[in-house]
Coordinates of C-alpha atoms in Angstrom, one line a residue:
Chain A
M1 CA 9.7 -1.7 -30.4
I2 CA 12.5 0.2 -29.3
G3 CA 13.5 -1.1 -25.4
L4 CA 12.9 -4.2 -24.1
G5 CA 12.6 -3.9 -20.3
L6 CA 9.4 -4.4 -18.1
I7 CA 6.7 -2.7 -20.7
G8 CA 8.7 -3.5 -23.8
G9 CA 9.4 -6.7 -23.2
S10 CA 5.8 -7.4 -22.1
L11 CA 4.5 -5.6 -25.2
L12 CA 6.1 -7.5 -27.6
R13 CA 5.3 -10.6 -26.1
A14 CA 1.6 -9.4 -26.1
A15 CA 1.7 -8.1 -29.4
S16 CA 3.0 -11.0 -30.8
A17 CA 0.6 -13.3 -29.1
V18 CA -2.4 -11.7 -31.1
G19 CA -0.6 -12.2 -34.2
R20 CA 1.2 -8.9 -34.8
E21 CA 4.2 -8.6 -36.5
V22 CA 6.9 -7.4 -34.3
W23 CA 10.3 -6.5 -34.1
A24 CA 12.4 -5.1 -31.2
A25 CA 15.6 -3.1 -30.8
T26 CA 17.5 -2.4 -27.5
A27 CA 20.8 -0.8 -26.3
S28 CA 20.8 -3.8 -24.0
E29 CA 22.8 -6.9 -25.3
A30 CA 21.5 -9.0 -23.0
D31 CA 18.0 -8.2 -23.5
A32 CA 18.3 -8.5 -27.3
A33 CA 19.9 -12.0 -26.7
A34 CA 17.3 -13.1 -24.1
A35 CA 14.5 -12.1 -26.5
G36 CA 16.1 -13.6 -29.4
A37 CA 16.3 -16.9 -27.6
E38 CA 12.8 -16.8 -26.9
G39 CA 11.9 -16.7 -30.6
F40 CA 11.5 -13.1 -30.9
D41 CA 13.0 -10.8 -33.9
A42 CA 15.3 -8.6 -31.5
S43 CA 18.6 -7.0 -32.2
T44 CA 20.6 -4.2 -30.9
D45 CA 20.8 -2.1 -33.8
V46 CA 17.8 0.8 -33.3
E47 CA 18.7 2.4 -36.5
A48 CA 18.1 -0.5 -38.7
A49 CA 14.7 -1.2 -36.5
L50 CA 13.7 2.2 -37.3
R51 CA 14.6 1.9 -40.7
R52 CA 12.4 -0.9 -41.4
A53 CA 9.5 0.7 -39.4
A54 CA 9.6 3.4 -41.6
G55 CA 9.5 1.2 -44.7
Q56 CA 6.6 -0.7 -43.6
D57 CA 4.8 2.4 -42.2
A58 CA 4.9 0.3 -39.0
L59 CA 4.0 1.9 -35.7
V60 CA 7.1 2.6 -33.6
V61 CA 7.0 2.1 -29.7
L62 CA 9.4 3.9 -27.6
A63 CA 9.8 1.6 -24.6
V64 CA 12.9 3.4 -23.0
P65 CA 13.1 5.1 -20.0
L66 CA 12.2 8.8 -19.7
T67 CA 16.1 9.9 -19.5
A68 CA 16.8 8.0 -22.7
I69 CA 13.8 9.2 -24.8
D70 CA 15.5 12.4 -26.3
G71 CA 18.4 10.5 -27.8
V72 CA 16.1 7.5 -29.4
L73 CA 14.1 10.9 -30.8
R74 CA 17.1 11.9 -32.5
Q75 CA 17.7 8.7 -34.1
V76 CA 13.6 8.4 -35.1
G77 CA 14.5 11.8 -36.7
S78 CA 16.8 10.3 -39.0
C79 CA 15.7 7.0 -39.7
A80 CA 12.2 7.2 -39.5
P81 CA 11.4 10.7 -39.5
N82 CA 7.4 10.8 -40.3
C83 CA 6.6 7.2 -39.0
L84 CA 3.7 6.6 -36.6
L85 CA 5.4 7.1 -33.3
T86 CA 3.9 6.3 -29.6
D87 CA 5.6 6.0 -26.2
V88 CA 5.1 4.4 -22.8
T89 CA 6.6 6.7 -20.7
S90 CA 4.8 7.8 -17.5
V91 CA 5.1 11.6 -18.0
K92 CA 3.4 12.8 -21.0
S93 CA 4.0 16.9 -21.6
S94 CA 7.9 17.0 -21.5
V95 CA 7.7 13.5 -24.1
L96 CA 5.3 15.7 -26.4
A97 CA 7.8 18.6 -25.7
S98 CA 10.8 16.8 -26.8
V99 CA 9.1 15.2 -29.8
R100 CA 7.7 18.7 -31.4
S101 CA 11.7 19.7 -31.0
I102 CA 13.6 16.7 -32.1
A103 CA 11.0 14.7 -34.4
P104 CA 8.4 16.9 -35.5
G105 CA 7.6 15.2 -38.6
T106 CA 6.3 12.0 -36.9
R107 CA 2.7 11.4 -36.2
F108 CA 2.8 11.1 -32.6
V109 CA 0.4 9.8 -30.2
G110 CA 1.5 9.8 -26.6
G111 CA 0.9 6.4 -24.6
H112 CA 1.0 5.4 -21.1
P113 CA 0.0 2.0 -19.7
M114 CA -0.8 2.0 -16.1
A115 CA 0.3 -1.3 -15.5
G116 CA 3.9 -2.4 -13.9
T117 CA 5.4 -4.1 -11.1
A118 CA 8.2 -3.3 -8.6
E119 CA 10.5 -5.6 -11.0
S120 CA 11.9 -4.3 -14.3
G121 CA 13.8 -5.8 -17.3
W122 CA 13.0 -8.3 -20.1
R123 CA 12.9 -11.2 -17.5
A124 CA 10.2 -9.3 -15.6
G125 CA 7.8 -9.0 -18.6
N126 CA 4.6 -11.0 -19.5
A127 CA 1.9 -10.9 -22.1
A128 CA -0.7 -10.8 -19.6
L129 CA 0.8 -7.4 -18.0
F130 CA -1.8 -5.1 -19.9
G131 CA -5.2 -7.3 -19.3
G132 CA -7.6 -4.6 -17.5
A133 CA -5.2 -2.0 -17.5
A134 CA -5.8 1.5 -18.1
W135 CA -3.6 3.0 -21.1
V136 CA -3.7 6.7 -21.8
A137 CA -3.4 7.6 -25.3
C138 CA -3.1 11.5 -25.7
V139 CA -5.1 13.3 -27.9
E140 CA -4.0 17.0 -28.3
E141 CA -5.2 19.7 -30.6
D142 CA -3.1 18.2 -33.4
T143 CA -3.6 15.0 -33.0
D144 CA -3.8 12.8 -35.9
L145 CA -6.6 10.5 -35.0
A146 CA -5.8 7.9 -37.9
A147 CA -2.5 7.3 -35.9
W148 CA -4.4 7.8 -32.3
A149 CA -6.7 5.0 -33.4
E150 CA -3.4 2.5 -34.5
V151 CA -2.1 3.2 -30.9
A152 CA -5.4 2.6 -29.5
R153 CA -6.1 -0.8 -31.6
L154 CA -2.7 -1.7 -30.1
A155 CA -3.6 -1.1 -26.3
L156 CA -6.8 -2.9 -26.9
D157 CA -5.4 -5.8 -28.8
V158 CA -3.2 -6.5 -25.7
G159 CA -6.1 -6.3 -23.3
A160 CA -6.4 -2.6 -22.0
H161 CA -8.7 -0.1 -22.1
V162 CA -8.1 3.3 -23.6
I163 CA -8.3 6.7 -21.8
P164 CA -7.9 9.7 -24.0
L165 CA -6.7 12.7 -22.4
T166 CA -4.5 15.6 -23.3
A167 CA -0.7 15.2 -21.8
K168 CA -1.7 18.0 -19.2
T169 CA -4.5 16.4 -17.7
H170 CA -2.6 12.8 -17.8
D171 CA 0.3 14.6 -15.9
E172 CA -1.8 16.1 -13.4
A173 CA -3.8 13.3 -12.7
V174 CA -0.5 11.0 -12.4
A175 CA 1.0 13.6 -9.6
R176 CA -1.8 12.2 -7.4
I177 CA -2.5 9.1 -7.9
S178 CA 1.3 7.6 -9.2
H179 CA 4.0 10.2 -7.6
L180 CA 2.7 11.3 -4.5
P181 CA 2.0 7.9 -3.5
H182 CA 5.8 6.7 -4.5
L183 CA 6.9 9.6 -2.5
L184 CA 4.9 8.6 0.5
A185 CA 6.0 5.4 0.1
A186 CA 9.5 6.5 0.2
V187 CA 9.1 8.9 3.6
L188 CA 6.9 5.7 5.3
A189 CA 9.8 3.3 4.5
T190 CA 12.5 5.8 5.6
I191 CA 10.7 6.6 8.6
G192 CA 9.8 3.0 9.8
S193 CA 13.5 1.6 9.5
E194 CA 15.1 4.6 10.8
G195 CA 12.8 3.4 14.2
G196 CA 15.5 0.3 14.5
P197 CA 14.7 -3.5 14.7
V198 CA 11.6 -3.0 16.7
P199 CA 9.3 -1.3 13.7
M200 CA 10.8 -3.7 11.7
A201 CA 9.8 -6.9 13.6
L202 CA 6.1 -5.2 14.0
A203 CA 5.8 -4.1 10.5
A204 CA 2.5 -5.7 9.0
G205 CA -0.1 -5.1 6.6
S206 CA -0.5 -1.1 6.7
Y207 CA 3.1 -0.7 6.2
T208 CA 3.9 -3.4 3.7
D209 CA 1.2 -2.2 1.6
G210 CA 2.4 1.7 2.4
T211 CA 6.1 1.0 1.6
R212 CA 5.6 -1.4 -1.4
V213 CA 6.4 0.7 -4.2
A214 CA 9.6 2.1 -2.2
S215 CA 11.0 -1.3 -4.0
T216 CA 10.7 0.3 -7.0
R217 CA 14.3 0.9 -9.2
P218 CA 15.2 4.5 -7.7
E219 CA 16.1 5.7 -11.2
L220 CA 12.8 4.8 -12.4
V221 CA 10.8 7.0 -9.9
R222 CA 13.3 9.9 -10.0
A223 CA 12.9 9.7 -13.7
M224 CA 9.1 10.1 -13.7
T225 CA 8.7 12.4 -10.4
E226 CA 11.5 14.7 -11.3
G227 CA 10.0 14.7 -14.8
N228 CA 6.6 15.8 -14.0
R229 CA 7.6 18.9 -11.4
E230 CA 5.1 21.2 -12.4
A231 CA 2.1 19.3 -11.8
L232 CA 3.7 17.7 -9.0
L233 CA 4.5 20.8 -6.8
P234 CA 0.9 21.7 -6.4
V235 CA -0.1 18.2 -4.9
L236 CA 3.2 18.4 -2.5
D237 CA 2.1 21.4 -1.3
D238 CA -1.4 20.1 -0.9
A239 CA -0.6 16.6 1.2
L240 CA 2.1 18.9 3.5
G241 CA -1.1 21.2 3.7
R242 CA -3.1 18.7 5.0
L243 CA -0.4 16.9 6.7
G244 CA 0.4 20.0 8.8
A245 CA -3.6 20.8 9.9
M246 CA -4.0 17.1 10.9
R247 CA -0.7 17.5 13.2
G248 CA -1.9 20.8 14.7
S249 CA -5.2 19.2 15.2
L250 CA -3.5 16.0 17.1
A251 CA -1.6 18.7 19.2
S252 CA -4.5 20.8 20.2
T253 CA -7.8 19.1 20.4
G254 CA -6.1 15.6 20.1
G255 CA -8.8 14.8 17.3
L256 CA -8.0 13.3 13.7
A257 CA -11.6 12.7 12.6
A258 CA -11.3 15.2 9.8
T259 CA -8.4 13.5 8.4
I260 CA -9.5 10.0 8.6
N261 CA -13.3 10.6 7.6
A262 CA -12.1 12.3 4.3
G263 CA -9.7 9.7 3.5
H264 CA -12.7 6.8 4.2
K265 CA -14.8 9.1 1.9
G266 CA -11.7 9.1 -0.6
A267 CA -11.5 5.4 -0.3
Q268 CA -15.0 4.8 -1.3
A269 CA -14.8 6.9 -4.3
L270 CA -12.4 4.8 -5.7
A271 CA -14.5 1.6 -5.2
Q272 CA -17.5 3.9 -6.6
A273 CA -15.4 4.8 -9.6
R274 CA -14.8 1.5 -10.7
E275 CA -18.3 0.3 -10.8
L276 CA -18.9 1.6 -14.4
T277 CA -22.2 1.3 -16.5
P278 CA -21.2 0.5 -20.2
A279 CA -23.2 3.6 -21.4
G280 CA -22.6 2.9 -25.3
V281 CA -20.9 6.0 -25.5
R282 CA -19.8 6.2 -29.4
V283 CA -17.2 8.8 -31.0
D284 CA -16.8 8.9 -34.8
L285 CA -13.4 9.2 -35.3
A286 CA -13.7 10.7 -38.8
A287 CA -16.3 14.0 -37.0
P288 CA -14.8 17.4 -37.2
D289 CA -15.2 17.4 -33.1
A290 CA -13.8 13.8 -32.4
R291 CA -11.2 15.2 -30.2
E292 CA -13.4 17.0 -28.3
G293 CA -15.5 14.0 -28.0
L294 CA -12.7 11.6 -27.3
R295 CA -11.1 13.9 -24.7
A296 CA -14.7 14.8 -22.9
L297 CA -15.0 10.8 -22.5
G298 CA -11.5 10.7 -20.7
E299 CA -12.4 13.6 -18.5
R300 CA -15.4 12.2 -17.3
G301 CA -13.4 8.9 -16.1
G302 CA -14.6 6.9 -19.1
R303 CA -13.0 4.7 -21.5
I304 CA -12.6 3.2 -25.0
T305 CA -13.1 -0.5 -25.1
A306 CA -13.2 -1.2 -28.7
I307 CA -12.9 0.4 -32.1
A308 CA -15.0 -0.6 -35.1
D309 CA -15.4 0.9 -38.3
E310 CA -13.7 4.4 -37.5
T311 CA -15.6 4.5 -34.4
A312 CA -14.4 4.3 -30.9
I313 CA -16.9 2.6 -28.5
G314 CA -16.7 3.3 -24.8
E315 CA -18.1 3.6 -21.5
V316 CA -18.4 6.1 -18.5
A317 CA -19.6 6.3 -14.9
Chain B
M1 CA -13.2 -13.8 25.3
I2 CA -14.9 -10.5 25.9
G3 CA -15.8 -9.2 22.3
L4 CA -16.3 -11.1 19.4
G5 CA -15.3 -8.4 16.7
L6 CA -12.6 -9.2 13.8
I7 CA -10.0 -10.4 16.2
G8 CA -12.0 -11.7 19.3
G9 CA -14.2 -13.6 16.8
S10 CA -10.8 -15.0 15.2
L11 CA -9.3 -15.6 18.5
L12 CA -12.1 -17.5 19.5
R13 CA -12.1 -19.8 16.7
A14 CA -8.7 -20.6 16.7
A15 CA -8.0 -21.5 20.4
S16 CA -11.3 -23.4 20.1
A17 CA -9.6 -25.3 17.4
V18 CA -6.3 -26.2 19.2
G19 CA -8.5 -27.4 22.1
R20 CA -8.5 -25.0 24.9
E21 CA -11.7 -24.6 26.7
V22 CA -13.2 -21.0 25.6
W23 CA -16.6 -18.9 26.1
A24 CA -17.4 -15.5 25.2
A25 CA -19.5 -12.6 26.2
T26 CA -20.3 -9.4 23.8
A27 CA -22.2 -6.6 23.8
S28 CA -23.7 -7.2 20.5
E29 CA -26.6 -9.5 20.5
A30 CA -26.1 -10.0 17.2
D31 CA -22.6 -11.3 17.1
A32 CA -23.2 -13.5 20.2
A33 CA -26.1 -15.0 18.5
A34 CA -23.7 -15.6 15.3
A35 CA -21.2 -17.2 17.3
G36 CA -23.8 -19.4 19.2
A37 CA -25.1 -20.7 15.9
E38 CA -21.7 -21.9 15.0
G39 CA -21.6 -24.0 18.2
F40 CA -19.5 -21.6 20.3
D41 CA -20.5 -21.1 24.1
A42 CA -21.4 -17.1 23.6
S43 CA -23.7 -15.0 25.4
T44 CA -24.2 -11.0 25.9
D45 CA -23.6 -11.7 29.6
V46 CA -20.3 -10.3 30.4
E47 CA -20.4 -9.9 34.0
A48 CA -21.3 -13.8 34.1
A49 CA -18.4 -14.6 32.0
L50 CA -16.1 -12.7 34.3
R51 CA -17.2 -14.5 36.9
R52 CA -16.8 -17.8 35.3
A53 CA -13.5 -16.7 34.4
A54 CA -12.7 -15.9 38.3
G55 CA -13.6 -19.2 39.3
Q56 CA -11.5 -21.2 36.8
D57 CA -9.1 -19.1 36.9
A58 CA -9.3 -18.4 33.1
L59 CA -7.2 -15.9 31.4
V60 CA -9.5 -13.0 30.3
V61 CA -8.9 -11.7 26.9
L62 CA -10.3 -8.0 26.4
A63 CA -11.0 -8.1 22.5
V64 CA -13.4 -4.9 22.9
P65 CA -12.4 -1.6 20.7
L66 CA -10.2 0.8 22.8
T67 CA -12.9 3.2 23.5
A68 CA -14.7 0.3 25.1
I69 CA -12.0 -0.6 27.4
D70 CA -12.4 1.3 30.5
G71 CA -16.2 0.4 30.9
V72 CA -15.3 -3.2 30.6
L73 CA -12.2 -2.9 33.3
R74 CA -15.1 -1.9 35.8
Q75 CA -16.7 -4.9 35.0
V76 CA -13.5 -6.9 35.8
G77 CA -13.0 -5.0 38.9
S78 CA -15.8 -6.1 40.2
C79 CA -16.6 -9.4 38.6
A80 CA -12.6 -11.1 38.5
P81 CA -10.7 -8.5 40.3
N82 CA -7.3 -11.2 40.5
C83 CA -7.7 -12.9 36.9
L84 CA -5.4 -13.2 34.5
L85 CA -6.0 -10.9 31.9
T86 CA -4.8 -9.7 28.5
D87 CA -6.0 -7.1 25.9
V88 CA -5.3 -7.1 21.9
T89 CA -5.8 -3.3 21.1
S90 CA -3.5 -1.4 19.4
V91 CA -2.3 1.2 21.9
K92 CA -0.6 -0.1 25.2
S93 CA 0.6 2.5 27.2
S94 CA -3.2 3.7 27.8
V95 CA -4.5 0.5 28.5
L96 CA -2.0 -0.1 31.2
A97 CA -2.6 3.4 32.6
S98 CA -6.5 2.1 32.9
V99 CA -5.7 -1.2 34.4
R100 CA -3.6 0.4 37.3
S101 CA -6.3 2.5 38.0
I102 CA -9.5 0.5 37.4
A103 CA -8.5 -3.1 37.8
P104 CA -5.4 -3.0 40.0
G105 CA -5.4 -6.5 41.2
T106 CA -5.4 -8.2 37.8
R107 CA -2.6 -9.9 36.5
F108 CA -2.2 -8.0 33.7
V109 CA -0.3 -8.5 30.4
G110 CA -1.1 -6.0 27.2
G111 CA -1.2 -7.7 24.2
H112 CA -1.4 -6.7 20.7
P113 CA -1.6 -9.2 17.7
M114 CA -0.2 -7.4 14.6
A115 CA -3.0 -9.2 12.7
G116 CA -5.9 -8.0 10.6
T117 CA -7.8 -6.8 7.6
A118 CA -10.1 -3.9 6.4
E119 CA -12.8 -6.0 7.6
S120 CA -14.7 -6.2 10.7
G121 CA -17.1 -7.7 13.1
W122 CA -17.5 -11.5 13.6
R123 CA -18.2 -12.8 10.3
A124 CA -14.8 -11.5 9.2
G125 CA -12.9 -13.4 11.4
N126 CA -11.2 -16.7 10.8
A127 CA -8.9 -19.2 13.0
A128 CA -6.2 -18.7 10.9
L129 CA -5.6 -14.6 11.0
F130 CA -2.5 -15.1 13.4
G131 CA -0.5 -17.7 11.9
G132 CA 2.9 -16.3 11.0
A133 CA 1.9 -12.9 13.0
A134 CA 3.6 -10.8 15.4
W135 CA 2.0 -11.1 19.0
V136 CA 3.4 -8.2 21.2
A137 CA 3.0 -9.3 24.9
C138 CA 4.2 -6.5 27.2
V139 CA 6.7 -7.0 29.7
E140 CA 6.9 -3.8 32.2
E141 CA 8.8 -3.7 35.7
D142 CA 6.2 -5.3 37.5
T143 CA 4.8 -7.6 35.0
D144 CA 4.0 -11.3 36.4
L145 CA 6.0 -13.6 34.3
A146 CA 3.5 -16.5 34.8
A147 CA 0.9 -14.4 33.6
W148 CA 3.2 -13.3 30.7
A149 CA 3.6 -17.2 29.9
E150 CA 0.2 -17.7 29.8
V151 CA -0.5 -15.3 27.2
A152 CA 2.3 -15.9 25.1
R153 CA 1.2 -19.7 25.5
L154 CA -2.1 -18.7 24.0
A155 CA -0.2 -16.4 21.1
L156 CA 2.0 -19.6 20.4
D157 CA -1.2 -21.6 20.0
V158 CA -2.9 -19.9 17.5
G159 CA 0.0 -19.6 15.3
A160 CA 1.8 -16.2 16.3
H161 CA 5.1 -15.8 17.4
V162 CA 5.8 -13.3 20.4
I163 CA 7.4 -10.3 20.9
P164 CA 8.4 -9.1 24.3
L165 CA 8.3 -4.9 24.3
T166 CA 7.3 -2.6 27.2
A167 CA 4.0 -0.4 26.3
K168 CA 6.1 2.5 25.9
T169 CA 8.6 0.8 23.1
H170 CA 5.6 -0.6 21.3
D171 CA 3.5 2.4 21.1
E172 CA 7.0 4.2 19.6
A173 CA 7.2 1.3 17.0
V174 CA 3.3 1.4 15.8
A175 CA 3.3 5.0 15.6
R176 CA 6.1 4.7 12.8
I177 CA 4.8 1.2 11.1
S178 CA 0.8 1.5 11.7
H179 CA -0.4 4.8 12.7
L180 CA 1.4 6.9 10.1
P181 CA 1.0 4.5 7.5
H182 CA -3.0 5.2 8.3
L183 CA -2.6 8.7 8.4
L184 CA -0.6 9.3 5.4
A185 CA -3.3 6.8 3.2
A186 CA -6.1 8.9 4.4
V187 CA -4.3 11.9 3.0
L188 CA -3.4 10.6 0.0
A189 CA -7.1 8.8 -0.7
T190 CA -8.4 12.4 0.0
I191 CA -6.0 14.2 -2.6
G192 CA -6.6 11.0 -5.2
S193 CA -10.3 11.4 -4.9
E194 CA -10.6 15.2 -5.2
G195 CA -8.5 15.4 -8.3
G196 CA -11.8 14.4 -9.8
P197 CA -12.9 11.3 -12.4
V198 CA -9.4 11.2 -13.9
P199 CA -7.1 10.2 -11.2
M200 CA -9.7 7.5 -10.3
A201 CA -9.8 6.1 -13.6
L202 CA -6.2 6.0 -14.0
A203 CA -5.6 4.7 -10.1
A204 CA -3.2 1.8 -10.4
G205 CA -1.3 -0.2 -8.0
S206 CA 1.1 2.1 -6.2
Y207 CA -2.3 4.3 -5.6
T208 CA -4.4 1.1 -4.2
D209 CA -1.6 -0.3 -2.4
G210 CA -0.9 3.5 -0.7
T211 CA -4.5 3.8 0.0
R212 CA -5.9 0.4 0.9
V213 CA -5.8 0.8 4.8
A214 CA -7.8 4.2 4.4
S215 CA -10.8 1.5 3.9
T216 CA -10.3 0.8 7.6
R217 CA -13.5 1.7 9.8
P218 CA -12.9 5.1 10.8
E219 CA -13.7 5.2 14.5
L220 CA -11.2 2.3 14.6
V221 CA -8.3 4.5 13.3
R222 CA -9.3 7.4 15.4
A223 CA -9.3 5.3 18.2
M224 CA -5.5 3.9 18.1
T225 CA -4.0 7.3 16.5
E226 CA -5.8 9.4 18.8
G227 CA -5.1 7.1 21.5
N228 CA -1.3 7.0 20.7
R229 CA -1.0 10.7 20.6
E230 CA 2.5 11.1 22.6
A231 CA 4.0 8.9 20.3
L232 CA 2.5 9.6 17.3
L233 CA 3.5 13.8 17.5
P234 CA 7.3 13.1 16.9
V235 CA 6.8 10.5 14.2
L236 CA 4.2 13.1 12.3
D237 CA 6.9 15.9 13.0
D238 CA 9.5 13.6 11.0
A239 CA 7.5 12.8 8.2
L240 CA 6.3 16.8 7.7
G241 CA 10.0 17.6 8.2
R242 CA 11.0 15.2 5.3
L243 CA 8.0 16.0 3.1
G244 CA 8.8 19.7 3.5
A245 CA 12.5 19.3 2.5
M246 CA 11.6 17.0 -0.4
R247 CA 9.2 19.9 -1.6
G248 CA 12.2 22.6 -1.2
S249 CA 14.6 20.2 -3.1
L250 CA 11.9 19.7 -6.1
A251 CA 11.4 23.5 -6.6
S252 CA 14.8 24.5 -5.9
T253 CA 17.0 21.8 -7.7
G254 CA 14.5 19.9 -9.2
G255 CA 16.0 16.4 -7.5
L256 CA 14.6 14.0 -5.3
A257 CA 17.3 11.3 -4.8
A258 CA 17.8 11.9 -1.3
T259 CA 14.0 11.0 -0.4
I260 CA 13.9 8.4 -3.2
N261 CA 17.1 6.7 -2.4
A262 CA 16.4 6.5 1.4
G263 CA 13.2 5.3 0.8
H264 CA 14.6 2.7 -1.6
K265 CA 16.8 1.7 1.4
G266 CA 14.4 1.3 4.2
A267 CA 12.4 -1.1 1.8
Q268 CA 15.2 -3.0 1.7
A269 CA 15.6 -2.9 5.6
L270 CA 12.2 -4.5 5.7
A271 CA 13.1 -7.5 3.7
Q272 CA 16.7 -7.7 5.6
A273 CA 15.0 -7.6 9.2
R274 CA 12.4 -10.6 8.0
E275 CA 15.5 -12.8 7.0
L276 CA 15.7 -14.2 10.6
T277 CA 18.2 -16.7 11.6
P278 CA 16.9 -19.3 14.4
A279 CA 19.9 -18.3 17.1
G280 CA 18.4 -20.9 19.8
V281 CA 18.1 -17.7 22.3
R282 CA 16.5 -19.3 25.7
V283 CA 15.1 -17.1 28.5
D284 CA 14.7 -18.8 31.7
L285 CA 11.4 -17.1 33.1
A286 CA 12.4 -18.2 36.7
A287 CA 15.7 -16.2 36.4
P288 CA 15.6 -12.7 38.4
D289 CA 16.7 -11.2 35.2
A290 CA 13.8 -12.6 32.8
R291 CA 11.9 -9.7 32.0
E292 CA 15.4 -7.6 31.2
G293 CA 16.2 -10.9 29.1
L294 CA 12.8 -10.9 27.3
R295 CA 12.6 -7.3 26.5
A296 CA 16.5 -7.5 25.2
L297 CA 15.3 -10.2 22.6
G298 CA 12.4 -8.1 21.8
E299 CA 14.3 -4.7 21.3
R300 CA 16.7 -6.6 19.0
G301 CA 14.0 -7.5 16.6
G302 CA 13.9 -11.1 18.0
R303 CA 10.7 -13.1 18.7
I304 CA 9.7 -15.9 21.1
T305 CA 8.4 -18.9 18.9
A306 CA 8.2 -21.8 21.9
I307 CA 8.0 -21.8 25.7
A308 CA 9.2 -25.2 27.4
D309 CA 9.6 -26.3 30.8
E310 CA 9.3 -22.5 31.4
T311 CA 11.8 -21.3 29.1
A312 CA 11.3 -19.3 26.3
I313 CA 12.8 -20.1 23.3
G314 CA 13.5 -17.3 20.8
E315 CA 15.4 -16.1 17.8
V316 CA 17.1 -13.0 16.4
A317 CA 18.3 -11.4 13.3

């Protein structure tokens, strides 16, 4: 584990709790000391940790901020150039491009656990963070499926379910359901607070829900939104178009039915999407079309819930 | 109590629980039967309930949807034309205008408890709904302060704190912290769900928080947003301006720091506004400048927490 913030720290605890051999390195002396004090094998020597991983053919997890990925990849390239490698950052295309450029010999599988809190750092972490969460494990044209299965087993071991997608499909989806929410929350928190003390005194559920993620550390939000510019721009244009049409309708006819009814339908779609029927989909990871089979499952909103005998077992809506 | 939906039903339960004599009427036979089965004095005869209130000089609470207010006010005007009257709807200027036009002889105080859930109807109600909530009780130039104190005592009795504001100040504030959040949630829920099954499969905290109120019954959201058009339009323009500038910045420099940092600062402002210091502010309700004193308290983000001996006792930041 390289990095011991919220995600890395939680994953170290969770993987250790299920009996995996884990060791960690982080640039933060404070985090390494805190993890060490709780009995974990943690140091500040990233290169030593990587060399140890190379020697044992261990899975290396990059749990560093997006802005630190390239620097750590250079260390991977020199200390563990052929290792099993994954990451947990919230944008996948740019990380994939960095790996192909900086550490092309690694067996890399992009990853993104869809779990988090507004808190950050080692002390905010906990072993249960990934229970029931979606964990994207990317499947590209050239993904090594043995490496993919290793990453998927780690996610499954810590209680997540696994969604196989390309980096591009992942990035388009998170622009809608993670990056746009963060930006709307920021705008809402600005407009609410700039109204002075009265709006703050009246703020209740709709405002506190709508602004909750605006408390996230700004550098984390900047990294993920700015790092996903290509997928985010059309989504922002969609939001601007809809808000502009709504504003026009309110000013002219006074009606907001189209906006509000569409939103209500959208909210119901989320509830429906969560009613998955275990359909017993099975993908043989040794089959020649295994990558297509995994991606087709992910693109239908399905997920992998177990891997047994080199077969991924999943469910879809 | 006229109306036994979420708010009326919760208020009937809460007022009864603190020992007040309460009776209710509603146009819904099902709600009247459900309330009656739980031991409450509830019927479908609104006019009889109003005449009884007139006879006992009881406080009449209009807990009907905004779109039903004018019809009920006509019944008030004929059956209880001089009664103590309040309401619990989410827009205050339009209700004030209706009262002045339809039932001008009533001693009216506009009210708005800032409490609710995405649920609605008698069965969704509970006596604890108002505990710790803000409850706006409007103070206009001509407000009868004895009537205001009656409404404030009801709100205090059921666990809320009272915020004295004009209808106009209330409406401007809720445009920012309630109506804009509902419209942004609708747009987000639309954009998320129109992305197909993958965004729905990946949706986590930021999306579920940001879209939660999009599940509210559309007719309720329409009534409050369309009913507050004058105050809402400039707030929508503010949101469009900020989102447009953000979009331009992402497309040109790639930077979102201004948006995200402002949002983070706004989120901190909410947390700070909630750290009120009990300052022991007292407003003598019999003083000639009592209305100004109450409004000044509300406009500073303060609130009334008790009324004793015709003195309102409050706290400010």
